[in-house]
Structures are given as structure tokens and as C-alpha cells.
XYZ file of C-alpha atoms in Angstrom:
740
model
C 77.437 65.728 106.194
C 76.625 69.250 108.007
C 77.812 72.689 108.069
C 80.699 71.359 110.816
C 82.231 68.874 109.080
C 82.500 71.057 105.989
C 85.008 73.386 108.023
C 88.940 73.399 107.721
C 90.301 75.517 110.225
C 93.488 75.032 108.213
C 92.358 77.241 105.633
C 94.066 80.547 105.517
C 97.393 79.009 108.012
C 100.125 79.557 105.027
C 100.932 81.816 102.194
C 97.938 82.861 99.200
C 97.994 79.812 96.834
C 94.877 80.023 94.919
C 95.279 79.145 91.262
C 96.322 82.385 89.085
C 94.093 84.983 87.975
C 92.098 85.070 84.889
C 89.750 87.586 83.268
C 88.281 90.730 85.232
C 90.282 89.172 88.872
C 93.642 89.319 86.743
C 93.637 93.308 86.647
C 93.292 93.491 90.785
C 95.891 94.389 92.819
C 97.348 93.044 96.225
C 99.162 95.632 98.590
C 98.849 93.187 101.641
C 100.120 90.156 103.215
C 99.500 87.231 101.079
C 98.421 85.151 103.904
C 95.615 84.385 105.348
C 96.634 84.922 109.145
C 94.545 82.183 110.692
C 95.401 79.574 113.259
C 93.775 75.963 113.520
C 93.713 75.890 116.966
C 90.604 74.913 119.272
C 88.266 78.009 119.499
C 84.365 78.549 120.925
C 82.311 80.541 119.314
C 82.822 84.103 120.140
C 84.334 82.597 123.306
C 87.377 83.811 125.612
C 89.502 80.810 125.003
C 91.249 79.844 122.183
C 93.749 76.985 122.517
C 96.427 76.184 119.642
C 100.472 74.955 118.789
C 103.095 77.579 119.474
C 105.806 78.327 116.976
C 106.267 82.065 118.130
C 105.972 82.667 114.253
C 103.768 85.806 113.385
C 101.052 86.896 114.417
C 99.073 84.015 115.395
C 102.189 82.250 117.554
C 100.671 79.459 115.300
C 102.484 78.173 111.945
C 106.121 78.933 110.012
C 106.326 83.447 108.833
C 108.111 86.205 110.378
C 106.336 89.977 110.418
C 104.930 90.779 106.798
C 103.581 93.896 105.911
C 103.590 93.070 102.360
C 103.582 90.860 99.221
C 104.114 87.011 100.592
C 105.228 86.182 104.231
C 109.179 85.946 104.974
C 109.234 81.936 106.071
C 110.818 81.761 109.770
C 110.300 77.944 109.972
C 111.032 75.286 107.057
C 108.397 73.143 108.551
C 105.509 72.943 110.738
C 107.288 72.765 114.707
C 105.784 73.889 117.711
C 107.414 73.945 121.675
C 104.164 73.545 123.298
C 100.813 74.813 123.620
C 99.291 78.470 123.937
C 96.345 80.421 124.497
C 94.029 83.449 123.943
C 95.664 83.892 119.422
C 94.842 86.810 117.247
C 92.544 85.331 114.170
C 93.835 86.756 111.629
C 94.883 90.100 111.715
C 98.112 91.983 110.733
C 100.381 93.673 112.744
C 98.591 94.504 116.249
C 101.788 95.034 118.149
C 100.899 93.331 121.608
C 100.251 89.541 120.707
C 98.844 86.760 123.667
C 99.630 83.130 123.496
C 99.579 83.202 127.318
C 99.747 79.800 130.040
C 102.383 77.565 127.432
C 101.940 73.764 127.931
C 104.903 71.190 127.060
C 104.379 67.741 127.174
C 108.579 66.171 126.987
C 110.270 63.539 127.665
C 113.419 65.669 127.765
C 115.186 67.508 130.939
C 113.998 70.342 131.703
C 117.061 72.009 130.279
C 115.563 71.927 126.923
C 111.975 73.584 128.134
C 111.507 76.265 124.536
C 112.641 73.600 122.042
C 110.908 73.364 118.888
C 109.888 69.613 117.831
C 107.783 68.975 114.332
C 104.205 68.708 113.861
C 103.270 65.953 112.270
C 99.220 64.413 111.897
C 97.760 67.690 112.606
C 93.845 67.801 112.446
C 91.049 70.035 113.714
C 87.740 70.853 113.552
C 85.595 73.676 115.843
C 86.490 73.173 119.481
C 89.162 70.680 118.976
C 93.120 70.523 117.300
C 95.592 67.439 117.721
C 99.204 67.201 116.261
C 101.918 64.759 117.159
C 105.193 66.406 118.089
C 108.479 64.523 117.195
C 108.528 63.417 120.364
C 106.008 60.797 119.389
C 103.365 62.226 122.005
C 100.161 62.946 120.619
C 98.564 66.006 122.007
C 94.616 67.683 122.064
C 93.691 70.346 122.844
C 89.420 71.517 123.554
C 88.363 74.450 124.531
C 85.441 76.023 126.635
C 83.723 79.545 126.753
C 86.542 80.573 129.574
C 88.569 77.081 129.644
C 91.134 75.340 127.844
C 91.566 71.204 128.656
C 94.261 69.308 126.837
C 94.976 65.440 126.480
C 98.711 63.922 126.178
C 99.161 60.650 124.711
C 102.793 59.619 126.217
C 104.903 56.801 125.213
C 107.328 54.366 127.621
C 109.438 56.639 129.294
C 111.143 56.397 132.885
C 110.792 60.015 133.589
C 107.665 61.806 131.768
C 107.293 65.267 131.983
C 104.002 68.334 131.783
C 105.073 71.536 132.221
C 102.838 75.037 132.276
C 105.262 77.927 131.975
C 103.484 80.887 132.978
C 106.418 83.348 131.863
C 106.156 82.762 128.048
C 103.397 85.136 126.375
C 104.079 86.991 122.621
C 105.817 86.238 119.564
C 109.300 84.852 118.733
C 109.958 87.984 115.996
C 112.077 91.213 118.054
C 109.964 93.426 119.920
C 106.968 90.138 119.864
C 107.354 89.002 123.408
C 104.983 90.086 126.036
C 106.995 89.825 129.571
C 104.330 89.263 133.099
C 104.958 92.250 135.305
C 104.164 90.717 138.276
C 102.847 86.979 139.182
C 102.047 84.229 141.449
C 101.900 81.232 141.609
C 100.821 78.384 143.846
C 100.429 74.675 144.715
C 97.106 73.373 146.657
C 96.962 70.229 146.290
C 98.317 67.186 144.267
C 97.238 67.919 141.053
C 95.960 71.139 141.800
C 97.554 74.988 141.680
C 96.348 78.221 140.851
C 98.222 81.146 140.059
C 98.356 84.931 138.410
C 100.324 87.031 135.874
C 99.652 90.233 135.024
C 100.225 91.257 131.303
C 100.021 94.815 129.952
C 98.832 95.742 132.632
C 95.582 92.895 133.038
C 95.241 90.437 135.263
C 95.393 86.761 133.681
C 94.610 84.122 137.095
C 94.412 80.341 135.907
C 92.866 77.462 138.006
C 94.999 73.969 136.984
C 93.524 70.578 137.325
C 96.111 67.840 136.028
C 94.822 63.504 136.435
C 98.378 62.802 136.839
C 98.203 63.004 140.825
C 100.839 59.462 140.830
C 103.586 61.479 139.760
C 105.476 64.228 141.157
C 103.905 68.231 141.457
C 106.594 70.306 141.575
C 107.367 74.147 141.333
C 109.909 75.236 138.704
C 112.526 78.487 138.293
C 115.444 79.497 136.081
C 114.578 76.022 134.537
C 115.495 74.472 138.387
C 113.457 72.389 140.166
C 111.589 73.380 143.610
C 111.406 70.286 145.386
C 108.938 71.201 148.446
C 108.404 74.289 147.769
C 104.672 75.291 147.073
C 104.685 78.956 146.420
C 106.404 81.546 143.574
C 105.884 84.792 143.935
C 107.574 87.802 142.037
C 106.475 91.513 143.283
C 108.076 93.342 139.962
C 108.929 91.802 137.269
C 111.831 93.419 134.419
C 112.417 92.393 130.812
C 116.195 92.231 131.765
C 115.656 89.841 134.764
C 112.524 87.425 133.542
C 113.777 84.022 134.245
C 111.037 81.347 133.138
C 108.871 79.727 135.986
C 106.049 77.382 136.515
C 104.704 74.014 137.216
C 105.277 70.879 136.403
C 104.470 66.854 136.818
C 106.523 64.159 135.787
C 107.023 60.177 136.518
C 106.854 57.336 134.427
C 104.647 56.782 131.719
C 103.283 53.582 130.200
C 102.965 53.640 127.015
C 99.849 54.643 125.273
C 99.355 56.697 128.902
C 96.872 59.567 128.512
C 97.273 62.543 130.837
C 94.567 65.338 131.173
C 94.903 68.953 132.212
C 92.117 71.163 132.671
C 92.321 74.956 133.128
C 89.878 77.735 134.036
C 90.242 81.125 133.221
C 89.705 84.767 134.498
C 90.223 87.819 134.661
C 89.352 88.914 137.964
C 91.422 86.308 140.303
C 92.111 82.999 140.775
C 88.771 81.924 142.310
C 87.005 83.030 139.804
C 89.046 81.329 137.740
C 88.434 78.144 139.536
C 84.858 78.995 139.566
C 84.615 79.744 135.220
C 86.542 75.630 135.411
C 83.474 74.086 137.553
C 81.096 75.706 135.375
C 82.621 74.926 131.788
C 83.386 70.972 133.104
C 81.845 70.309 135.722
C 83.135 67.072 136.651
C 83.410 66.023 132.880
C 87.723 66.459 131.730
C 88.374 66.005 128.148
C 85.985 63.962 125.897
C 83.131 65.465 128.063
C 84.352 69.507 127.460
C 84.961 68.742 124.295
C 81.890 67.216 122.831
C 79.392 69.804 124.700
C 81.785 72.696 122.687
C 81.240 70.457 119.566
C 77.303 70.411 119.914
C 77.967 74.162 120.195
C 79.403 75.170 116.981
C 77.058 72.601 115.153
C 74.003 74.697 116.419
C 76.138 77.856 115.778
C 77.076 76.975 112.152
C 74.281 75.152 111.071
C 72.161 78.275 110.833
C 73.591 78.812 107.104
C 73.955 76.526 105.218
C 73.858 76.622 101.174
C 73.046 73.813 98.295
C 75.832 72.822 96.324
C 77.584 69.373 94.552
C 81.232 71.330 94.788
C 82.215 70.261 97.197
C 85.484 72.255 97.422
C 83.569 75.491 97.824
C 81.136 73.873 100.538
C 84.642 74.250 102.525
C 84.990 77.286 101.991
C 82.303 78.277 102.910
C 81.636 76.295 106.132
C 85.476 77.915 107.297
C 84.208 80.905 106.079
C 81.357 81.183 108.433
C 83.488 79.367 110.853
C 86.409 82.234 110.985
C 83.601 84.958 110.922
C 81.888 83.114 114.530
C 85.865 83.272 116.369
C 86.083 86.938 117.582
C 85.330 89.298 119.185
C 86.204 87.343 122.701
C 83.011 88.104 124.956
C 83.745 87.422 128.671
C 80.776 88.776 130.666
C 81.731 89.497 134.200
C 85.679 89.527 133.256
C 86.618 93.214 133.422
C 89.850 93.207 135.247
C 89.378 97.618 134.840
C 86.425 98.112 136.571
C 84.908 96.279 139.327
C 81.437 96.059 138.378
C 79.612 93.007 136.732
C 78.179 92.654 133.104
C 79.533 92.652 129.638
C 83.043 92.439 128.274
C 84.142 91.897 125.313
C 88.018 92.167 124.587
C 90.189 91.294 121.129
C 88.348 93.674 118.767
C 90.560 93.889 116.500
C 89.101 95.996 114.387
C 86.191 97.730 114.162
C 88.002 98.421 110.813
C 87.898 95.721 109.541
C 84.773 94.327 110.637
C 81.712 96.818 111.254
C 81.074 96.587 107.725
C 80.195 92.457 106.848
C 81.266 90.533 110.701
C 78.824 92.677 113.063
C 76.406 92.709 110.799
C 76.880 89.058 110.508
C 76.259 88.626 113.692
C 73.268 90.565 114.667
C 71.255 88.704 111.932
C 73.004 85.063 113.245
C 73.460 85.752 117.403
C 71.461 89.196 117.872
C 71.333 88.209 121.300
C 75.689 88.262 121.615
C 75.553 91.410 119.138
C 73.749 93.082 122.214
C 76.313 91.489 124.676
C 78.491 93.110 122.432
C 77.014 96.446 122.230
C 76.956 96.279 126.087
C 80.060 95.535 126.385
C 81.234 98.555 123.809
C 79.450 100.959 125.983
C 81.110 99.550 129.893
C 84.452 100.889 128.015
C 83.190 104.113 127.064
C 81.808 104.660 130.329
C 85.024 103.068 131.667
C 87.401 104.414 129.846
C 86.672 107.733 127.753
C 86.134 106.187 124.321
C 83.973 103.574 122.255
C 87.113 101.889 121.139
C 88.514 101.065 117.688
C 90.250 98.472 118.419
C 90.332 96.894 121.826
C 92.399 93.586 123.792
C 93.329 92.753 126.522
C 95.590 95.415 128.364
C 95.226 98.713 130.217
C 95.416 101.502 127.777
C 94.512 99.622 124.964
C 95.579 100.788 121.607
C 92.760 103.232 120.213
C 93.602 102.516 116.379
C 92.583 106.179 115.449
C 94.356 105.988 112.083
C 92.261 103.259 110.925
C 88.857 104.557 111.498
C 86.937 107.525 113.447
C 83.355 106.371 115.302
C 82.572 103.271 113.220
C 80.864 102.094 116.222
C 78.441 103.975 115.804
C 77.058 101.878 112.437
C 76.859 98.911 114.516
C 74.518 100.972 117.109
C 72.413 101.780 114.174
C 72.209 98.767 113.203
C 70.958 97.314 115.960
C 68.501 100.881 117.017
C 66.442 100.330 113.765
C 66.103 96.149 114.276
C 64.635 97.157 117.744
C 66.462 94.832 119.942
C 65.898 94.257 122.915
C 67.993 95.025 126.180
C 70.223 98.555 125.160
C 69.849 101.209 127.104
C 69.298 103.939 124.167
C 69.844 107.086 126.608
C 73.170 105.997 127.635
C 74.227 104.756 124.357
C 73.207 108.194 122.984
C 75.372 109.935 125.548
C 78.626 108.070 125.106
C 77.749 108.378 121.161
C 77.644 112.142 121.373
C 80.826 111.780 123.293
C 83.084 109.862 120.940
C 82.140 112.105 117.801
C 84.174 114.918 119.444
C 87.764 112.981 120.081
C 90.698 113.028 118.158
C 89.865 113.933 114.307
C 86.248 114.568 115.488
C 87.652 118.427 116.229
C 88.849 119.026 113.273
C 85.523 117.840 111.590
C 83.212 120.542 114.020
C 85.694 123.231 113.380
C 86.478 122.851 109.866
C 83.646 121.143 108.030
C 86.345 118.142 107.100
C 89.168 115.659 108.560
C 92.242 114.526 107.451
C 93.337 112.021 106.766
C 89.971 112.666 104.577
C 88.688 108.615 104.906
C 87.567 110.611 108.227
C 85.699 112.758 107.402
C 83.630 109.843 105.707
C 83.575 108.130 109.248
C 82.502 111.305 110.830
C 79.364 111.911 108.668
C 78.073 108.846 108.395
C 78.991 108.468 112.289
C 76.133 111.485 112.663
C 73.797 110.003 110.637
C 74.038 107.328 112.526
C 73.238 109.111 115.854
C 70.498 111.086 114.913
C 68.789 107.601 114.274
C 69.257 107.007 117.560
C 68.384 110.168 118.329
C 65.474 109.649 116.409
C 64.093 106.854 118.430
C 64.740 107.938 122.394
C 62.801 111.830 121.004
C 66.187 114.053 121.653
C 64.373 115.878 118.117
C 66.889 118.830 119.146
C 69.682 116.901 118.667
C 68.489 115.257 115.747
C 68.119 118.671 113.885
C 71.599 119.789 114.918
C 73.424 115.993 113.470
C 71.793 116.314 110.121
C 73.324 118.893 108.652
C 76.842 117.674 109.867
C 75.748 114.406 108.592
C 75.549 115.856 105.201
C 79.345 117.106 105.112
C 80.655 113.653 103.396
C 80.073 116.210 100.807
C 83.242 118.160 102.000
C 85.062 115.034 101.064
C 85.267 115.032 97.572
C 86.899 117.069 94.298
C 83.681 117.978 92.421
C 86.079 117.885 89.413
C 87.420 114.161 89.594
C 84.652 112.834 91.627
C 86.776 111.404 93.450
C 87.856 112.033 97.371
C 90.148 115.085 97.869
C 94.570 114.075 98.210
C 94.857 113.406 101.740
C 97.258 110.208 103.493
C 95.090 107.251 103.456
C 95.777 104.114 105.292
C 96.427 101.130 103.506
C 95.244 102.085 100.107
C 94.710 105.450 98.470
C 92.011 107.896 97.447
C 90.588 105.550 95.087
C 90.169 103.060 97.540
C 88.148 104.851 99.602
C 85.878 106.929 96.873
C 83.450 104.288 96.366
C 81.946 104.052 100.101
C 78.141 103.079 100.097
C 76.976 106.723 101.882
C 73.459 107.670 103.075
C 73.179 109.940 100.535
C 74.241 107.842 97.510
C 72.211 110.025 95.173
C 73.876 113.330 95.994
C 77.478 111.069 95.671
C 76.390 110.136 92.489
C 75.568 113.190 90.971
C 79.419 114.591 92.174
C 80.275 111.910 90.299
C 78.644 113.618 87.136
C 75.835 111.133 87.232
C 75.098 107.748 85.891
C 77.624 107.900 83.389
C 80.324 109.177 85.113
C 80.170 107.187 88.477
C 79.686 103.971 86.605
C 83.226 105.212 84.185
C 84.509 105.521 87.502
C 83.863 102.215 89.118
C 84.605 100.543 85.231
C 88.333 102.080 86.087
C 88.687 100.964 89.101
C 87.772 97.616 88.938
C 90.039 97.717 85.597
C 86.934 96.554 83.025
C 89.371 96.163 80.207
C 92.687 96.520 81.692
C 95.546 93.887 81.597
C 96.660 91.737 84.042
C 98.812 92.855 87.031
C 102.029 91.108 88.712
C 101.645 90.582 92.179
C 103.625 91.687 95.083
C 105.914 88.750 95.351
C 108.376 88.275 98.754
C 110.397 91.376 99.969
C 108.839 93.300 96.855
C 110.866 96.797 96.406
C 109.324 100.731 97.179
C 109.018 100.639 93.486
C 107.271 97.568 92.690
C 104.641 98.769 95.968
C 105.101 102.191 94.101
C 103.520 101.024 90.490
C 100.932 98.550 92.126
C 99.699 101.615 94.179
C 99.352 103.957 91.398
C 97.128 101.516 88.816
C 94.286 102.654 91.508
C 92.795 99.320 91.468
C 90.029 97.080 93.791
C 92.613 95.297 95.782
C 90.513 91.770 95.120
C 89.292 91.158 99.110
C 93.390 91.107 99.683
C 92.525 93.962 102.718
C 89.130 95.840 103.902
C 89.051 99.691 102.523
C 87.047 99.067 98.776
C 85.483 95.548 100.440
C 81.999 97.437 99.562
C 82.962 99.028 96.241
C 81.063 96.724 94.394
C 77.437 97.461 95.291
C 78.440 101.143 94.680
C 76.852 99.792 90.634
C 73.390 99.131 92.423
C 73.054 102.816 92.728
C 73.549 103.726 89.533
C 71.445 100.968 88.124
C 73.624 98.485 86.820
C 73.276 95.144 89.072
C 75.160 93.117 86.297
C 78.259 94.868 86.646
C 77.976 93.970 90.682
C 77.287 90.964 89.477
C 80.849 90.418 87.253
C 82.974 91.553 90.083
C 80.859 89.194 92.911
C 81.352 85.937 90.621
C 84.811 87.090 89.961
C 86.318 87.483 93.609
C 83.784 84.680 95.048
C 85.346 82.156 92.989
C 89.152 83.219 92.708
C 89.859 84.741 95.221
C 88.971 82.978 98.016
C 89.791 78.582 97.629
C 90.633 75.107 100.157
C 93.968 74.506 101.381
C 96.013 76.229 103.929
C 96.512 79.176 100.783
C 92.906 79.401 100.162
C 92.702 83.471 101.807
C 93.725 85.969 99.391
C 94.709 88.015 103.033
C 94.738 88.525 106.576
C 91.393 87.802 107.205
C 91.196 90.345 110.509
C 88.981 88.648 112.662
C 86.659 87.088 110.105
C 85.916 91.251 108.311
C 87.510 88.750 104.669
C 85.195 85.813 105.935
C 82.177 87.258 106.424
C 82.154 88.852 103.266
C 82.219 85.702 101.253
C 79.245 84.650 103.899
C 77.243 87.673 102.627
C 78.151 87.864 99.192
C 78.037 84.704 98.357
C 74.175 84.012 99.362
C 73.381 87.064 96.994
C 73.112 89.496 100.090
C 74.679 92.416 101.014
C 75.053 94.179 104.261
C 74.975 97.968 103.722
C 76.268 98.995 107.442
C 74.447 101.564 109.619
C 71.549 101.791 107.346
C 70.530 98.051 108.170
C 69.941 97.697 104.632
C 70.778 94.194 102.317
C 71.530 94.350 98.684
C 70.479 92.101 96.594
C 72.955 90.076 93.750
C 72.837 86.856 92.160
C 74.248 84.013 94.690
C 76.515 82.197 93.617
C 74.557 78.966 95.132
C 71.909 77.008 93.707
C 69.825 77.137 96.875
C 70.495 78.235 100.658
C 68.992 79.205 103.996
C 70.363 81.879 106.623
C 68.877 81.728 110.272
C 67.604 85.333 111.398
C 67.109 85.377 115.301
C 64.148 83.077 115.309
C 63.409 83.336 111.572
C 64.309 81.200 108.760
C 65.322 82.908 104.725
C 65.467 80.887 102.634
C 66.935 81.318 99.232
C 65.950 79.116 95.721
C 66.899 80.078 92.259
C 65.997 79.147 89.479
C 67.983 79.051 86.259
C 71.020 78.689 88.493
C 74.473 77.665 86.591
C 77.238 76.464 89.037
C 79.584 79.470 88.469
C 83.508 79.129 87.405
C 86.350 81.157 87.236
C 86.061 83.905 84.445
C 83.205 81.735 83.857
C 79.822 83.003 82.561
C 78.018 84.857 84.713
C 74.543 84.431 86.452
C 71.896 87.889 85.745
C 69.021 88.194 88.599
C 66.006 88.463 85.768
C 63.607 88.493 88.937
C 63.502 88.362 92.720
C 60.002 87.449 94.640
C 59.518 87.470 98.504
C 56.850 85.040 99.275
C 55.247 85.014 95.947
C 55.297 88.817 95.739
C 57.463 90.250 92.924
C 60.298 92.752 94.330
C 61.344 94.670 91.220
C 63.649 96.579 93.712
C 67.095 95.672 93.932
C 67.297 95.317 98.013
C 65.844 94.322 101.163
C 65.353 96.125 104.053
C 66.403 94.440 107.335
C 62.413 93.938 108.034
C 62.246 92.016 105.967
C 65.240 89.839 106.341
C 64.382 89.568 109.871
C 60.958 88.302 109.369
C 62.057 85.362 107.252
C 60.772 83.971 104.342
C 61.118 82.362 101.059
C 63.254 84.738 98.251
C 63.170 83.427 95.040
C 65.621 84.529 92.600
C 65.236 83.960 88.524
C 68.488 83.920 87.017
C 69.962 83.965 83.650
C 73.190 84.396 81.432
C 71.945 88.359 80.389
C 71.599 91.834 82.169
C 67.545 91.860 82.356
C 66.028 95.914 83.156
C 65.660 94.418 87.212
C 67.059 96.880 89.179
C 67.964 99.588 86.239
C 64.833 102.222 87.410
C 65.644 104.813 89.122
C 62.849 103.388 91.480
C 64.237 100.254 92.462
C 67.372 101.712 93.339
C 68.433 101.285 96.679
C 67.489 103.872 99.254
C 69.490 107.180 98.924
C 68.454 109.995 101.778
C 69.665 113.024 103.590
C 67.628 112.745 106.457
C 67.800 109.739 108.872
C 65.103 107.214 109.069
C 63.020 107.104 112.524
C 61.502 103.322 111.107
C 61.606 100.521 108.464
C 62.626 101.828 105.230
C 59.367 100.756 103.962
C 56.316 102.786 104.588
């Protein structure tokens, strides 16, 4: 069975339902919603389009839950229901404030007046690129997608007046303030089974070209749930929320038992002609089966870039699904920018850089470097046209920057790409935009006062200057590099030497403990500031709850006092959220990889599982899933430093296709990890037969591939403890690789 067959797209779609935590993991506290917020709909790797059953629930439009920001999610629907099938879903995010779910397609046996009714969903099935379910009406529904298209297939029971309805007026969610209203729209029937249209949603024009093979059925436009026989066009020059009436297109006619009707849709952000061309490019003359077959093949190829050796089918499913979820976003849509006329890379649903820059973007860079370069160029186009490198970006004019979350996070991504020596990026052009972006929002405070509040932005900006130095050195701008080097050292202004922690400030989704263990470029200086190895390890031990009693997680609608008491624990969030996801590897820099092994094994074995409740928190565009992929393999990327920290893998063996190279991972002395069970500790490491005393490898070593063999044992060893074997720490950005 290959990786594709092990994926379960339903993981994370319901409230967290993991076994009670034991041991170390029981001391961690979850402040954020206990639900993955994923959806099981049809997707394409980094594609523009997704399609899924639509219930209007938060936040993807699929599922049973209402708005949630902490604790268990409140139930909106007691069972799985849907009013049709929509397109463009987020993946794993939380409160983004605006939601997609455009162009609802509904197969019906009822009059048009019943459009919007919720039918029970049964016999749901899904695999990468395909989703299927049966509505309570008895209609079997299937959807698949291409990069810029979707194809639907509906199998009807016998009925005298079956219908297939497209509603162009819908969008968003059914939660309060969750609806999206089109600003302008037009729809035109071109001939039997063919139509085109465009809606302007949040300032972005979404065009569609639609083809339906039910050419013997009547084809009609409709408005305000009333048919328009003989009408061929609808135009709305201005729509307001108070004046919106639903409108769309419909095919209707008698159905035979088991009659199949297929619908294929091309999408574009640049008009109906490009939508038609996109459908032709994606599907040609084929319909559902042809598109599904090609999407399946593409997913198999992509997911085949990572493989693990295990007899535990549940763990194999968690790994395969994590890799799948890590490969859905961002949405790449080349030549589709609706905001500037030139061709070239474009990306949307970047939600958000704060969630993905540490784990998911390094994973994309390793597995599909060409796509990483495409995304980087898309970000540069956005910066050139809109004035900033986005923290978050979506299909909307005036897209939110999410500036409270972080500052200048794209700089880490560009630094890794620069160090990797990837072709296809104009580094002079990139340097200009990275330089300009450093002065935006909190950047002015950083320059004028030496620090910025919220204080985590001081760490963001100092490291961004360090990353930008790498680009400056690459293009030969020594003056700029010399100017930025002391600014990169301002990370120390964020810390209080009396405590070894960040100074008091406001923090986004966490406290100063959660943000105090970021992997900085000058970790030696950071550890010295905490009183040396012993003091730093002591802080980490307290943070991870070594020796602490078990905690009680927030339940449904937790009170303010419950949340305050939880935050007062100053405890690791256990992958329920992103701020401290890299903290377990802080031990490496203090010569204690044994502690990293304990924490990582506890997370991998207890914070992720199978079933719909198998995630500890919002997956956030694959940010958490990417963490699992890296951590379970025994590798962890230090974003922006082109550096990978080694620890005990949780698989007997594995392999990682890095660009055109293959890195094979092997172990000796491996013991299958169990929750609160014995911990595997690294004894020795060899790379292509050469002993590796250090607890890290460079990006160059990773990209060359080879054979990495890790000898494991039940007790800690001296590996990775000596000062010379610890990960690099520097105050001066390097020009080339870490190794001489």
C-alpha cells in the first residue's frame, strides 16, 4: 500500500478526540480550539480550487461546528448535513474573518423554493482529489478537481423532475457576519449545456465557464427562486447585502434510475474566456473519470516523496494524512492575479505566514523546490504591486496583512531559498522588497527605539535583518550587509536578563513563555542571557512541565477564569497552536538532545491520532501537519538558517525525496514508540558511512541526499552534548553553507 492509499482526509474535521494524555504530555495546556478545522473535500496539490459538501459551518463551510476561539467547538449541526457543494475552502485555519465557499452546486428532487435546505449526509468517502457522499434525497454526489477546475458527478434516482442548480450568489458561512455578498455579477447561457458568468467577491472577480452533459434537460436562468424561461442573461451592476436575492442557473428534467449527470467548471480570476481556457487545459475532452484519474496520479507522485517503514497502520495513516494536509495550501494560481495585468506567478489563501513559515514552507522547499520558487516570486509580485510582503493573503482586494501576528516573516523563506541556491529568483529585486518591508508597521519602532511591542515583533525583525543580510551578501552589497548586522543583534533587547525570558508585553495567542524559546541565529548569546546551559535548560524544563501534575483542558465554552488559570501555567501548548512549536529543539543548543527526544516522542505519540478528532488544534494551512512530518522523521528545520536538527526518528526507516536527490533514513536498535513509553535516544549517527558527532546537518547535506543511519538506545548518550557538536550559533550571517 503506498502513501496515497493511507491518507484519511477526514482526520481533523471534528472536535479533538484523542486518548487521555499520560506522562509528560498530560502537563501541557491547550488554549486554542480543540479541532483541526480541516475538510475532506477534493483538492489538488497547491492548486487553486477545492470542492466539498457545504453545511455553512465554521470555518471551512464543511462540518458541524459554530464559531470557536478556545476550548471545544460548539455544535451548530447535530449530524453531518449539506445544502450542496461549494468551491474554495480554507484548510485548518481559524478566524480569518472572511470565507470562501463560492458557487454552490445542488442536485435536487424538490422545487427551487427548497434551495438551501440541509440534507443529511451519509456514506461519505474521500481520498486525495476526490470526495463523495449521498444526500438524504437519495442522490449520490462526487466531486474532483484540477488545478483550476472542478468536475461534479451526480447519480439520480428515478424522478419526474430532477434538477441540478448552480447558485452564484452564495459565499461564506452561515455563522453571524460570515456571509459573503457579491458586489457585481453577470451570468449568460451560451447554448445547450454551456454557460459562463462572473461574480465580484470582496473586490476580486471570480469567473466561471460551466458545461453540463444533461443537454436533454431544460436549461434555465433563475432569480429570487423564480425561473426565467427563455432568458439567456442576468446582469447586476451593483449588489448590496440588503438587496441581494439568490440567482443562478439550472438544468431540470426527468431522471431514470441511476442516471448520471456531470458538470465541469473552469475558474479564473481574469475573466470568462480565461476560465474557458483553464477548463480546456485541465480537462480537454474528458469529464469526471479523466480528471479524477489525472489528479490521483499527481497526488500519488507528490505523496510518494516521503515514505516510512512501520507495521502500525494507524501511525502510517497519521503520517500520510499529515503530508497530505501539508500539501494543500497556499493556492498557486499562475497568470491569475486579478489585481495587476501582467502574467506571472500568483498565490492566494496564504493564511497565514505566521502559521507556516517554520514548518510548511521548509517542507515545500525540500520536496518541491520549483513550487517554492513560484511562491516566492508570487510574494515578490504582491510586494511590488501592493507595497508589502504579506503576513496573510487571500482572494480579496485589500487583503489583510495579519500584522498583529508577526513582522517580516517572509524573510525567513527567502533566506532559505537563497542559501539553497535555487534558480529562478532575481535576488537584486528580492533584496529591494525585503529591505523596504523591514520598515513597515512595527519596523519603525524597531529602528527608532531598538525594540518593538508586542515584543515578539522585536525577535521577528531582528531575525529578518539577519536573513536580509544573507541576500545582501549574495548580491555583493557589503554596505547594506554591514548596516544590517548590528540590527540583527537587537534580538537581545527583547529579553530581561533577570529572568532569562522576554520582557513583559502583549502577546498574540500565548504568553512570554511561549515566545521565549524561539530558535534564534545567536543561540549561544541567548543561552548566556539565561545564565548558561543550566539556567536555560531549567527554564525549558519548567516550560515543558517536567515533574508537573496533569492539567485539565478547557471544555465547551470555558470561563474567563478557567482560561486565565491555564495561561498562568506558562506551559507548552502541545501543538494545539503555533507560537512554541520549535521550542523542543532549544535543548539541542544546550547539549541536551535527550530532552528533545522525550518531548518530541510525547507529542508524536499522544497529540496526533486517527479518526475525525485526530488533531490537537487548528491545522492552520498545514502548519501543524508539517511539524509532524518533520518531527516524526527525526529532522527539524530551523527556518531561515538552512539548517536541520537531528533527533531520534519515530520510524524504523524512511526516505525523503529532496528535489532530485533521495535521503534514506535508517535506524538500529529501534523500539516502536508508545504513549508514555520508553524513549528512543540517539547513540550515534553516520551520514554515508561517515560518523556525525554533531546534532544537525546543513541544507546542502540534506539536498545531496544519501544514507543517514541513526543508532538508537534506551538511555541518553554523549551524542550531541559537547559544545563543538551543537548547532551553529553566529552573530554574522554566513555567505555560503555552514560547513567549511
